[in-house]
XYZ file of C-alpha atoms in Angstrom:
718
model
C 108.411 14.616 -105.764
C 105.542 17.384 -107.486
C 102.497 16.905 -106.460
C 101.437 14.844 -110.599
C 104.154 11.913 -109.648
C 103.389 11.147 -105.827
C 99.432 10.931 -107.846
C 101.182 8.576 -109.312
C 103.032 6.724 -107.459
C 99.360 6.219 -106.017
C 97.529 4.878 -108.465
C 96.614 0.800 -108.341
C 98.004 -0.466 -112.234
C 95.407 -3.963 -112.389
C 96.968 -6.216 -115.189
C 94.726 -8.458 -118.126
C 94.966 -11.724 -118.237
C 93.400 -14.497 -120.704
C 91.952 -17.151 -119.029
C 94.238 -20.624 -118.524
C 93.196 -23.316 -121.054
C 90.485 -25.408 -118.695
C 92.943 -28.484 -117.196
C 91.708 -32.404 -118.839
C 90.464 -33.831 -115.734
C 87.348 -31.793 -116.458
C 84.207 -33.661 -116.855
C 82.513 -33.068 -120.085
C 78.754 -32.348 -117.590
C 76.499 -29.665 -118.621
C 75.455 -26.670 -115.649
C 72.629 -25.672 -115.266
C 71.463 -22.997 -112.449
C 67.732 -24.003 -112.996
C 67.963 -27.669 -112.510
C 70.285 -27.697 -109.294
C 68.287 -25.318 -106.927
C 65.111 -23.497 -107.266
C 66.670 -19.463 -106.597
C 64.338 -18.309 -104.557
C 63.922 -14.557 -104.410
C 66.185 -14.392 -107.104
C 64.400 -12.816 -110.377
C 64.108 -15.306 -112.867
C 63.534 -15.782 -117.304
C 60.056 -16.221 -116.074
C 59.529 -13.489 -113.375
C 61.186 -10.007 -112.093
C 59.283 -9.903 -109.407
C 61.018 -9.831 -105.531
C 59.009 -12.808 -104.538
C 59.252 -16.522 -104.382
C 57.082 -19.189 -104.960
C 54.931 -20.508 -102.089
C 55.413 -23.956 -100.381
C 58.504 -25.723 -102.186
C 58.306 -23.896 -104.630
C 54.388 -24.826 -106.169
C 52.873 -22.560 -106.023
C 50.821 -21.022 -109.373
C 53.453 -18.039 -110.981
C 49.934 -16.124 -111.250
C 49.440 -16.866 -107.570
C 52.652 -15.459 -106.589
C 52.317 -12.058 -109.477
C 48.258 -12.009 -107.164
C 50.705 -11.717 -103.857
C 53.592 -9.120 -105.109
C 50.513 -7.257 -106.858
C 47.983 -7.282 -103.713
C 51.460 -5.987 -100.787
C 51.359 -3.161 -103.342
C 48.397 -2.135 -104.349
C 47.122 -2.697 -100.420
C 50.675 -0.282 -98.812
C 50.374 2.760 -101.260
C 46.761 2.462 -99.840
C 48.523 2.679 -96.478
C 50.807 5.326 -96.936
C 48.051 7.786 -99.036
C 46.324 7.317 -95.995
C 49.094 8.343 -93.571
C 50.672 10.796 -96.234
C 46.663 12.253 -96.483
C 46.770 12.825 -92.300
C 50.674 14.038 -92.302
C 49.744 17.237 -94.760
C 46.362 18.023 -93.385
C 48.291 18.425 -89.848
C 52.183 19.947 -90.914
C 48.988 22.438 -92.378
C 50.653 26.303 -92.435
C 52.233 24.409 -89.412
C 55.387 26.787 -90.298
C 53.970 29.528 -90.946
C 53.797 31.777 -87.517
C 57.024 30.988 -88.052
C 58.440 32.806 -91.356
C 56.579 35.463 -91.398
C 58.718 36.121 -87.638
C 61.781 35.787 -89.565
C 60.965 37.670 -92.902
C 59.205 40.317 -90.757
C 60.183 43.981 -88.889
C 58.921 42.842 -85.356
C 58.020 44.268 -82.666
C 60.834 44.713 -80.136
C 63.489 43.946 -83.051
C 65.704 46.834 -81.448
C 67.597 47.785 -77.901
C 64.814 50.540 -76.075
C 68.635 52.732 -75.175
C 71.060 52.159 -78.257
C 68.503 51.976 -80.419
C 70.645 48.859 -82.148
C 68.594 46.396 -84.265
C 68.741 42.642 -82.394
C 69.000 39.350 -83.479
C 66.262 37.056 -84.818
C 65.850 34.325 -82.412
C 63.199 31.833 -83.067
C 62.668 28.851 -80.018
C 61.524 25.698 -81.353
C 60.218 23.329 -79.215
C 60.796 19.707 -80.412
C 58.892 18.178 -78.028
C 60.704 15.340 -75.692
C 60.070 12.043 -77.951
C 64.204 12.905 -79.914
C 62.885 10.245 -82.141
C 60.798 12.646 -84.702
C 63.272 16.066 -84.322
C 65.484 14.723 -86.755
C 62.211 15.012 -89.636
C 60.912 17.805 -87.786
C 63.660 19.453 -88.470
C 64.561 18.633 -91.827
C 60.661 19.735 -92.340
C 61.874 23.017 -90.816
C 64.308 23.132 -93.161
C 62.323 22.220 -96.692
C 60.147 24.987 -95.395
C 63.211 27.255 -95.325
C 65.094 27.008 -97.908
C 64.224 29.347 -101.205
C 65.866 31.354 -103.722
C 65.873 34.373 -100.856
C 67.703 32.164 -98.173
C 70.196 30.033 -97.090
C 69.960 27.432 -94.329
C 73.141 26.296 -92.680
C 72.697 23.117 -90.149
C 74.592 23.115 -87.378
C 75.126 20.081 -85.009
C 76.310 19.449 -81.476
C 78.795 16.434 -82.159
C 79.686 18.480 -85.528
C 80.256 21.981 -83.273
C 83.742 21.669 -80.912
C 84.977 25.033 -81.048
C 83.557 28.383 -82.174
C 86.376 28.389 -84.797
C 85.742 24.700 -86.285
C 81.599 26.261 -85.961
C 82.254 29.244 -87.549
C 84.428 27.256 -90.310
C 81.579 24.680 -90.974
C 79.266 27.395 -91.591
C 82.028 29.124 -94.376
C 81.763 26.542 -95.571
C 78.315 25.756 -96.132
C 77.660 29.003 -96.678
C 79.905 28.703 -100.382
C 78.765 25.029 -100.939
C 74.850 26.725 -102.078
C 76.072 29.566 -103.294
C 77.609 27.593 -105.605
C 75.133 25.098 -106.341
C 72.074 26.858 -106.062
C 72.861 30.804 -106.910
C 75.330 30.819 -109.479
C 77.876 32.547 -107.729
C 80.119 32.281 -110.212
C 78.669 34.603 -112.114
C 79.785 37.425 -109.158
C 82.808 35.726 -109.422
C 85.392 34.042 -111.581
C 86.468 30.492 -111.584
C 90.329 31.734 -111.102
C 89.405 32.765 -107.472
C 86.955 29.662 -106.787
C 89.715 28.207 -104.014
C 90.446 31.878 -102.106
C 86.514 31.653 -101.638
C 86.481 28.831 -100.009
C 89.344 30.970 -97.865
C 87.286 33.832 -97.343
C 86.394 35.193 -94.204
C 83.448 35.112 -92.315
C 82.916 38.611 -92.861
C 83.331 39.026 -96.417
C 80.797 35.918 -97.414
C 77.738 37.883 -95.208
C 78.755 40.457 -98.239
C 78.603 37.793 -100.502
C 75.040 37.119 -99.481
C 74.687 41.066 -98.931
C 75.249 41.191 -102.469
C 72.699 38.801 -103.837
C 69.961 40.275 -100.731
C 69.852 36.189 -99.708
C 69.235 36.174 -95.772
C 71.195 33.629 -94.393
C 69.141 31.342 -92.029
C 71.725 29.386 -89.084
C 69.914 26.621 -88.187
C 71.185 24.716 -84.851
C 69.391 21.778 -84.300
C 69.951 20.185 -81.112
C 70.563 23.803 -78.475
C 70.739 21.434 -75.304
C 73.720 19.352 -76.629
C 76.465 22.152 -77.940
C 78.565 23.486 -75.709
C 77.893 26.099 -73.302
C 81.624 27.662 -74.809
C 80.561 27.142 -78.151
C 77.366 28.472 -78.023
C 76.684 31.940 -77.159
C 79.866 33.765 -79.006
C 77.891 31.832 -82.318
C 75.311 33.579 -81.691
C 77.373 37.512 -80.349
C 78.947 36.361 -83.665
C 75.774 36.671 -85.361
C 74.603 39.038 -83.686
C 77.381 41.066 -84.224
C 77.259 40.637 -88.331
C 73.190 41.448 -87.913
C 73.921 44.784 -86.294
C 76.162 45.711 -89.502
C 74.105 44.010 -92.081
C 71.046 45.205 -91.167
C 68.811 42.612 -90.358
C 70.829 40.037 -92.697
C 70.369 37.330 -90.502
C 67.977 35.284 -88.836
C 68.683 31.895 -85.746
C 66.444 29.413 -85.075
C 67.663 27.029 -82.054
C 66.128 23.807 -82.045
C 65.130 22.650 -78.197
C 63.895 19.216 -76.328
C 63.237 20.796 -73.090
C 60.993 23.849 -71.556
C 62.402 26.839 -72.299
C 62.701 28.232 -68.645
C 64.929 25.272 -68.191
C 66.764 26.399 -71.663
C 67.886 30.512 -71.000
C 69.741 28.750 -67.861
C 72.131 28.311 -70.178
C 72.089 31.386 -71.938
C 73.385 35.215 -69.835
C 71.296 37.618 -69.620
C 73.817 39.947 -71.192
C 73.038 37.371 -74.400
C 69.426 37.380 -74.411
C 69.022 41.552 -74.376
C 70.777 41.005 -78.079
C 67.862 38.394 -79.399
C 64.503 39.308 -80.899
C 62.882 35.922 -78.879
C 60.004 33.528 -79.833
C 58.962 30.588 -78.737
C 57.517 28.102 -81.284
C 55.762 25.349 -80.330
C 55.801 23.623 -83.622
C 56.032 19.128 -82.248
C 52.735 18.057 -83.406
C 53.380 14.303 -83.842
C 51.354 12.850 -81.227
C 48.660 14.061 -82.696
C 49.570 12.513 -86.392
C 50.311 9.626 -84.824
C 47.844 8.716 -83.389
C 45.497 9.674 -86.274
C 48.534 6.750 -88.497
C 47.841 4.602 -85.762
C 44.244 4.606 -85.412
C 43.826 4.069 -89.801
C 46.723 1.397 -90.240
C 46.034 -0.401 -86.259
C 42.355 -0.087 -85.771
C 40.834 0.016 -89.858
C 37.131 -0.156 -88.337
C 36.101 1.876 -91.915
C 37.901 -0.367 -94.235
C 37.670 -3.925 -95.922
C 40.073 -6.190 -98.111
C 42.275 -3.253 -98.680
C 44.852 -3.255 -95.528
C 44.889 -6.395 -92.480
C 43.474 -6.976 -89.956
C 45.645 -6.413 -86.452
C 45.259 -9.018 -83.412
C 44.210 -6.234 -80.666
C 47.628 -7.727 -78.479
C 49.589 -6.326 -81.775
C 47.882 -3.211 -81.348
C 48.321 -2.730 -77.786
C 52.288 -3.281 -77.834
C 52.438 -0.817 -81.172
C 50.382 1.148 -78.126
C 53.562 1.004 -75.839
C 56.119 2.022 -77.568
C 53.855 5.119 -79.054
C 55.599 7.033 -77.234
C 59.382 6.626 -78.141
C 59.906 5.806 -81.886
C 59.340 8.354 -85.084
C 56.337 8.213 -87.095
C 59.021 7.469 -89.755
C 59.899 4.428 -87.744
C 56.926 3.067 -86.953
C 55.563 3.877 -90.983
C 58.863 1.259 -91.461
C 57.404 -1.046 -89.170
C 53.756 -1.452 -90.635
C 54.806 -1.487 -94.365
C 58.000 -3.863 -93.293
C 54.334 -6.430 -91.459
C 52.346 -6.019 -95.169
C 55.501 -6.990 -97.173
C 56.737 -9.316 -94.433
C 52.850 -10.946 -94.739
C 52.037 -11.056 -98.667
C 55.376 -12.396 -98.932
C 55.365 -15.052 -96.838
C 51.348 -16.183 -97.123
C 50.289 -18.127 -99.516
C 47.454 -17.916 -98.495
C 46.759 -13.956 -98.749
C 45.282 -14.354 -101.769
C 42.753 -15.369 -100.844
C 42.079 -11.342 -98.940
C 40.596 -9.812 -101.592
C 37.119 -9.408 -102.797
C 38.579 -11.315 -107.211
C 39.012 -14.469 -107.098
C 38.570 -15.134 -110.905
C 42.363 -14.836 -111.331
C 43.593 -17.316 -108.639
C 44.623 -20.993 -110.026
C 44.186 -23.140 -107.193
C 45.671 -26.493 -107.102
C 46.173 -29.540 -104.323
C 49.102 -28.345 -102.533
C 46.771 -25.546 -101.745
C 44.825 -28.012 -99.656
C 47.659 -29.369 -98.202
C 48.195 -25.833 -96.775
C 44.622 -25.748 -95.523
C 44.581 -28.309 -93.530
C 47.386 -27.944 -91.825
C 46.212 -23.782 -90.585
C 46.737 -23.675 -86.718
C 43.594 -21.665 -86.666
C 41.576 -24.833 -88.845
C 44.006 -27.782 -86.422
C 42.716 -25.545 -83.264
C 38.873 -26.578 -84.188
C 39.978 -30.381 -84.914
C 41.886 -30.416 -81.528
C 38.682 -29.004 -79.439
C 36.504 -31.188 -81.233
C 38.899 -33.744 -80.497
C 39.174 -33.492 -77.050
C 35.155 -32.998 -76.379
C 35.334 -29.067 -75.196
C 31.725 -28.006 -74.979
C 31.790 -25.087 -78.774
C 28.568 -24.203 -77.766
C 28.186 -24.791 -82.200
C 24.914 -24.744 -83.903
C 23.635 -28.281 -85.399
C 24.562 -26.157 -88.883
C 28.230 -24.854 -87.788
C 29.217 -29.163 -87.028
C 26.987 -28.805 -90.224
C 29.832 -26.766 -91.829
C 32.787 -28.015 -90.404
C 31.902 -31.636 -91.265
C 31.623 -31.075 -94.690
C 34.682 -28.561 -94.782
C 37.128 -31.746 -93.511
C 35.162 -34.046 -95.899
C 36.548 -31.837 -98.988
C 39.877 -31.675 -97.642
C 39.793 -35.321 -97.897
C 38.703 -35.277 -101.001
C 39.634 -32.136 -102.510
C 36.364 -31.044 -103.041
C 36.853 -27.644 -103.688
C 32.607 -26.759 -103.228
C 32.372 -27.634 -100.256
C 35.931 -26.255 -98.675
C 34.497 -22.869 -100.284
C 31.780 -22.710 -99.147
C 33.439 -23.005 -95.104
C 35.525 -20.684 -96.081
C 33.653 -17.460 -98.056
C 31.404 -18.020 -94.300
C 34.903 -17.428 -92.485
C 35.817 -14.650 -94.937
C 33.152 -12.755 -93.973
C 33.755 -13.895 -90.123
C 36.365 -11.113 -90.399
C 35.081 -8.573 -92.504
C 32.572 -9.009 -89.544
C 35.427 -8.928 -86.937
C 35.513 -4.853 -88.155
C 31.967 -4.007 -88.361
C 31.997 -5.510 -84.375
C 34.289 -3.294 -83.651
C 33.999 0.056 -85.020
C 30.199 -0.044 -83.704
C 31.920 -1.459 -79.634
C 33.484 1.480 -79.822
C 31.290 4.025 -81.703
C 28.404 2.850 -78.639
C 30.374 3.567 -76.029
C 31.393 6.892 -77.669
C 28.618 7.999 -77.582
C 28.508 6.502 -74.322
C 30.128 8.713 -72.647
C 29.266 11.255 -74.204
C 25.964 11.814 -73.083
C 25.934 10.992 -70.054
C 29.815 12.659 -68.332
C 30.594 16.628 -69.164
C 34.494 14.941 -69.065
C 35.943 12.737 -70.765
C 38.178 9.400 -69.807
C 39.070 8.605 -73.161
C 40.183 11.441 -75.762
C 40.426 8.960 -78.583
C 39.535 5.717 -80.178
C 43.152 4.495 -79.332
C 42.763 4.957 -75.609
C 39.399 3.494 -75.368
C 40.287 0.158 -77.740
C 43.949 -0.355 -74.982
C 40.775 -0.018 -72.167
C 38.519 -2.156 -73.056
C 41.454 -4.954 -74.095
C 44.367 -4.270 -72.152
C 44.021 -7.088 -69.594
C 40.686 -8.893 -71.545
C 41.655 -12.668 -71.910
C 38.671 -14.275 -74.035
C 39.479 -17.386 -72.561
C 38.450 -16.159 -69.216
C 35.700 -13.227 -70.808
C 32.122 -15.830 -69.518
C 34.047 -15.242 -65.984
C 34.425 -11.775 -66.069
C 31.139 -9.746 -67.842
C 31.679 -8.178 -64.873
C 35.229 -6.955 -64.826
C 35.547 -6.216 -68.326
C 33.636 -2.722 -68.384
C 35.577 -1.040 -64.374
C 37.049 1.332 -66.300
C 33.105 2.698 -67.232
C 32.570 2.779 -63.789
C 32.495 6.577 -63.734
C 29.879 6.434 -66.149
C 27.793 3.577 -64.705
C 27.543 5.654 -61.440
C 25.862 8.924 -63.236
C 24.153 6.721 -64.448
C 22.736 5.573 -61.978
C 22.093 8.935 -60.529
C 20.450 10.094 -63.991
C 17.220 11.877 -64.160
C 14.824 8.737 -66.099
C 14.146 11.803 -69.281
C 17.555 11.938 -69.523
C 18.307 7.890 -69.599
C 14.979 7.255 -71.736
C 16.486 10.425 -74.732
C 19.597 8.076 -74.799
C 17.749 5.072 -75.934
C 15.572 6.894 -78.160
C 18.561 8.182 -79.797
C 20.609 5.022 -79.939
C 17.233 2.889 -81.741
C 17.867 5.469 -84.688
C 21.053 4.527 -85.145
C 20.714 1.759 -87.684
C 24.867 0.028 -86.333
C 23.037 -0.410 -82.757
C 19.712 -2.383 -83.988
C 21.330 -5.284 -83.383
C 22.890 -4.421 -79.787
C 19.433 -2.917 -78.942
C 17.305 -5.202 -80.743
C 19.063 -8.648 -79.161
C 19.142 -7.109 -75.506
C 15.612 -5.989 -73.678
C 17.350 -2.121 -74.018
C 13.934 -0.738 -73.093
C 12.135 3.260 -72.053
C 11.938 2.426 -68.597
C 9.059 3.893 -66.346
C 10.405 3.964 -62.708
C 14.291 4.961 -61.201
C 13.504 1.067 -60.055
C 14.503 0.329 -63.726
C 17.496 1.455 -63.931
C 19.820 -1.654 -62.144
C 17.971 -3.688 -64.670
C 18.899 -1.204 -67.226
C 23.242 -1.308 -66.509
C 23.022 -5.335 -66.253
C 21.365 -5.314 -69.937
C 23.258 -2.956 -71.351
C 27.109 -4.545 -69.645
C 25.116 -7.776 -71.392
C 24.815 -6.163 -74.859
C 29.006 -4.632 -74.416
C 29.960 -7.609 -72.786
C 28.119 -9.773 -76.510
C 30.829 -7.637 -78.441
C 33.169 -8.842 -76.945
C 32.493 -12.311 -77.883
C 32.586 -11.767 -81.441
C 36.001 -10.043 -81.398
C 37.198 -12.960 -80.481
C 38.922 -12.769 -83.678
C 41.575 -15.988 -82.576
C 38.017 -18.875 -83.258
C 37.340 -17.582 -87.163
C 39.068 -19.883 -89.156
C 41.430 -18.856 -91.772
C 42.855 -15.820 -90.068
C 46.097 -15.698 -91.573
C 44.974 -15.056 -94.475
C 44.465 -11.736 -93.426
C 45.181 -11.525 -89.564
C 48.711 -10.189 -88.435
C 49.109 -11.795 -84.366
C 51.897 -11.311 -82.014
C 52.657 -15.127 -81.927
C 53.048 -17.720 -84.746
C 52.947 -21.103 -83.169
C 56.720 -21.063 -82.586
C 58.078 -18.979 -85.357
C 58.811 -15.676 -85.055
C 56.117 -12.750 -83.673
C 55.325 -10.097 -85.823
C 57.060 -7.862 -82.510
C 60.755 -9.982 -82.961
C 60.482 -9.336 -86.395
C 59.943 -5.786 -86.173
C 62.535 -5.071 -83.946
C 65.247 -7.685 -85.303
C 64.542 -5.480 -88.848
C 64.950 -1.483 -87.432
C 67.003 -2.595 -84.126
C 69.011 -5.463 -84.982
C 71.596 -7.361 -82.059
C 73.978 -8.379 -84.282
C 76.502 -9.930 -81.287
C 74.451 -12.055 -81.243
C 73.268 -12.684 -84.873
C 77.027 -13.082 -85.433
C 78.047 -15.658 -82.838
C 75.244 -17.672 -83.849
C 75.633 -17.868 -87.165
C 79.578 -19.076 -86.009
C 78.131 -21.343 -83.965
C 75.476 -23.088 -87.060
C 76.867 -22.023 -89.765
C 74.845 -24.817 -90.924
C 71.012 -22.974 -90.432
C 72.998 -20.253 -93.221
C 74.576 -22.359 -95.059
C 72.437 -25.306 -96.299
C 69.304 -23.015 -97.181
C 66.353 -22.794 -100.089
C 68.336 -20.105 -101.126
C 71.863 -22.043 -102.548
C 70.728 -25.741 -102.322
C 67.376 -28.397 -102.775
C 67.029 -29.131 -99.327
C 65.455 -32.421 -100.769
C 68.409 -33.431 -103.104
C 70.732 -33.098 -100.415
C 72.586 -36.408 -99.211
C 75.229 -38.066 -96.962
C 76.884 -38.297 -99.872
C 76.263 -34.927 -101.723
C 80.290 -32.806 -102.217
C 78.834 -30.159 -100.004
C 77.868 -31.705 -97.444
C 80.825 -34.067 -97.183
C 83.279 -30.893 -97.383
C 80.991 -29.633 -94.779
C 81.187 -32.424 -92.108
C 85.079 -31.819 -92.715
C 85.742 -28.821 -93.085
C 83.210 -25.396 -92.637
C 83.742 -22.403 -93.547
C 87.914 -21.666 -92.266
C 86.358 -18.782 -90.124
C 83.917 -20.620 -88.180
C 86.454 -22.862 -87.584
C 89.076 -20.273 -85.501
C 86.297 -18.959 -83.108
C 86.055 -23.116 -82.824
C 89.066 -22.749 -81.985
C 89.074 -19.291 -80.690
C 86.124 -20.565 -77.897
C 88.423 -23.159 -75.968
C 91.436 -21.115 -75.880
C 92.360 -18.778 -73.154
C 91.441 -14.979 -72.571
C 95.647 -14.394 -73.934
C 95.824 -16.170 -76.923
C 99.503 -16.694 -78.726
C 99.223 -15.476 -83.105
C 101.835 -18.602 -83.478
C 100.602 -21.394 -81.679
C 97.015 -20.298 -82.125
C 97.546 -21.666 -86.671
C 99.601 -24.032 -85.496
C 96.555 -25.656 -83.955
C 94.258 -24.440 -86.942
C 96.345 -26.488 -89.148
C 97.274 -29.920 -88.040
C 93.373 -29.191 -86.422
C 93.192 -30.048 -90.711
C 92.134 -33.347 -91.913
C 95.129 -31.904 -94.728
C 94.441 -35.648 -97.882
C 91.190 -35.716 -97.667
C 89.887 -32.395 -97.825
C 92.097 -30.764 -100.544
C 90.563 -33.748 -102.858
C 87.167 -32.689 -101.725
C 88.038 -29.186 -103.035
C 90.067 -30.965 -105.794
C 86.791 -32.091 -107.244
C 84.203 -28.996 -106.111
C 86.842 -26.862 -108.246
C 86.544 -29.542 -111.027
C 82.623 -29.251 -110.254
C 82.545 -25.185 -110.742
C 84.723 -25.249 -113.766
C 88.027 -23.485 -111.643
C 90.764 -24.377 -113.511
C 93.370 -22.413 -111.042
C 91.725 -22.866 -108.035
C 92.053 -26.270 -108.981
C 96.450 -25.731 -110.341
C 96.433 -24.022 -106.378
C 95.808 -27.675 -104.843
C 97.484 -29.745 -106.343
C 100.496 -28.203 -105.880
C 99.598 -28.352 -102.153
C 98.927 -32.040 -101.902
C 102.964 -31.599 -103.981
C 104.300 -29.186 -101.657
C 104.525 -28.499 -98.460
C 105.150 -25.530 -98.240
C 102.288 -24.005 -100.324
C 100.288 -25.753 -97.877
C 101.364 -24.015 -94.898
C 101.297 -20.248 -97.070
C 96.915 -22.247 -97.848
C 96.484 -22.860 -94.948
C 97.934 -19.077 -93.510
C 96.406 -16.929 -95.763
C 93.412 -18.621 -94.472
C 94.332 -18.088 -91.171
C 95.116 -14.428 -90.948
C 91.659 -12.897 -93.386
C 89.114 -14.226 -90.982
C 91.446 -14.138 -87.761
C 90.816 -10.255 -88.736
C 87.277 -10.678 -89.427
C 87.215 -12.021 -85.861
C 88.719 -8.782 -84.673
C 86.464 -6.418 -86.507
C 83.302 -8.878 -85.524
C 84.721 -7.404 -82.081
C 86.175 -11.302 -80.551
C 89.290 -10.041 -79.513
C 91.618 -7.099 -78.844
C 96.143 -6.826 -79.610
C 97.411 -7.664 -76.040
C 99.332 -4.787 -74.597
C 102.870 -4.395 -76.441
C 103.461 -7.310 -77.182
C 102.860 -7.811 -80.677
C 102.118 -11.891 -81.157
C 99.494 -11.887 -78.461
C 95.494 -11.319 -78.888
C 93.712 -10.946 -75.705
C 89.853 -11.663 -75.581
C 87.639 -8.918 -75.844
C 85.287 -9.986 -72.516
C 81.411 -8.939 -73.270
C 79.038 -8.929 -70.195
C 75.589 -8.027 -70.487
C 76.240 -6.933 -74.442
């Protein structure tokens, strides 16, 4: 058989036939998707954006479009901030590396023999493996150009020195063909021969084109020593022959002292080594987190993060990469604007908002609003002024009468409080930073994120008044220094903060005045502590009504938490999800994407079919759970087949196929009604198809030495 005959034998031929004439028994009924169910998230004629109309579809279309516009605009602002930070921190980061690789360095020759050493850059990628991929991509991007070919090697692809050299050959030739037009020096007829070229010939081609070869070893710590050492020797040998045409970059995550133990001294003699610390990801992610999580200088352009959620991110800061954090942030913004109908109110432009009666129901059901009502009902001492009590009463009267003016007043007051929350946080952080900077020469914290963690990590707003003396325990070394300080030093500090406009509220409302004698210092510290605690009271965001419009919290009253949402999105528990779906298929089959839940009744065809026969994979999974560890396939099929109510099931399937106008399926069902063999074929096809699906899900494996037996996979602690 020739090669062409072999290719022809592998082709699949599809035969197109005209549609079978529809069965006369079909009812003449009008079928329109839009009248049967509301398509959530599916772009329709009226909207091309990937957002849905909330409040059971009663949200005005313009409001839905406005939410999408706000998401795109506000996320772009956050993303631009991230890009700005990264560009600033990464500027000129690789300049020393490029200078080292492209120029002749001192010590580039062996002392006795005078032979050229192999220029080798050691890149310390840092201990956070999650950031390595981004750093290596940056290195590749900065070096890749018209005067060099960069070949990236990973330990998983380099099992032997032979396969590694072959990989380098292939990568070089592909890049030459793509970027440097290798056809200019090689005829097309020789293209196949080029791919078989030895490494020496490939290096000769590079020299002819005056192109340098840079081999980037991405994870040298994981590289087999039996591959790494011979590879370096081969590269050194050809570099010696071709006059400094080859360079090597070695990426390591361990200190050089530890890594060099992998290389014998005889090998390092031939390498012109230089170590580069290129990992600045800790500084970058600190700055990015401070911008995105605290946002102390922003207004309506970003969301507010509850302190506990900020602390959750600080816990995983050293475990996630910058790219992962950016993805987390985008998911949070997208989830908020996708699911929260009130997010359109987090703006300074209310002119385009359409308010209908359904918003009043949402206002009333907000957890932050209901919390006030619950506290009032339980006669808790909320320390409300007469004015605040009147505002709450007017708001509830407005809810009942749907009076937009009364609701609007209360709403605007609390929007102002949410804006003030950021100002209060910034004031507190700036004030404490001033105290540290003025009174001590060392640093207890180095940036606002560290200070934020010290303030909030042990803070509970429910007990804040009881623990006033403990809330700022981390500042004790500073307070002890103040007790020992000169009166003039303290007075200079007081004069300094009085001049700062943002600190006026703190200074004026507490007795922070210049002192005259040493005995007044404890009183000054007492007033200072009161001022700090008062700022903390203002940061209880859970006490602000309507916070849901812009605040992202760790809990959502029984709903999935923001942290869980992020973890499930990027680290899904696949087996748990699959098992839960198989056990509770109703949650997947009957939701507002597929059905109008308000129109579903016990007599509905879909519900009747669901009660009688769930999707066949679910039915088989139920039987699988009841079976033992070893299952005979034939017996398994028989149990499945006889568990079905044939007559009732076929009748419902026939009705369903008629309704959906599937004539071929109707004919098949009629055959199954009259012919037992057709029924056996249908049930066997269901069984085998879904048995394979369960096997792909890892539920079982083939039995040992017995093709008719399957064995359950027992998952323990996974």
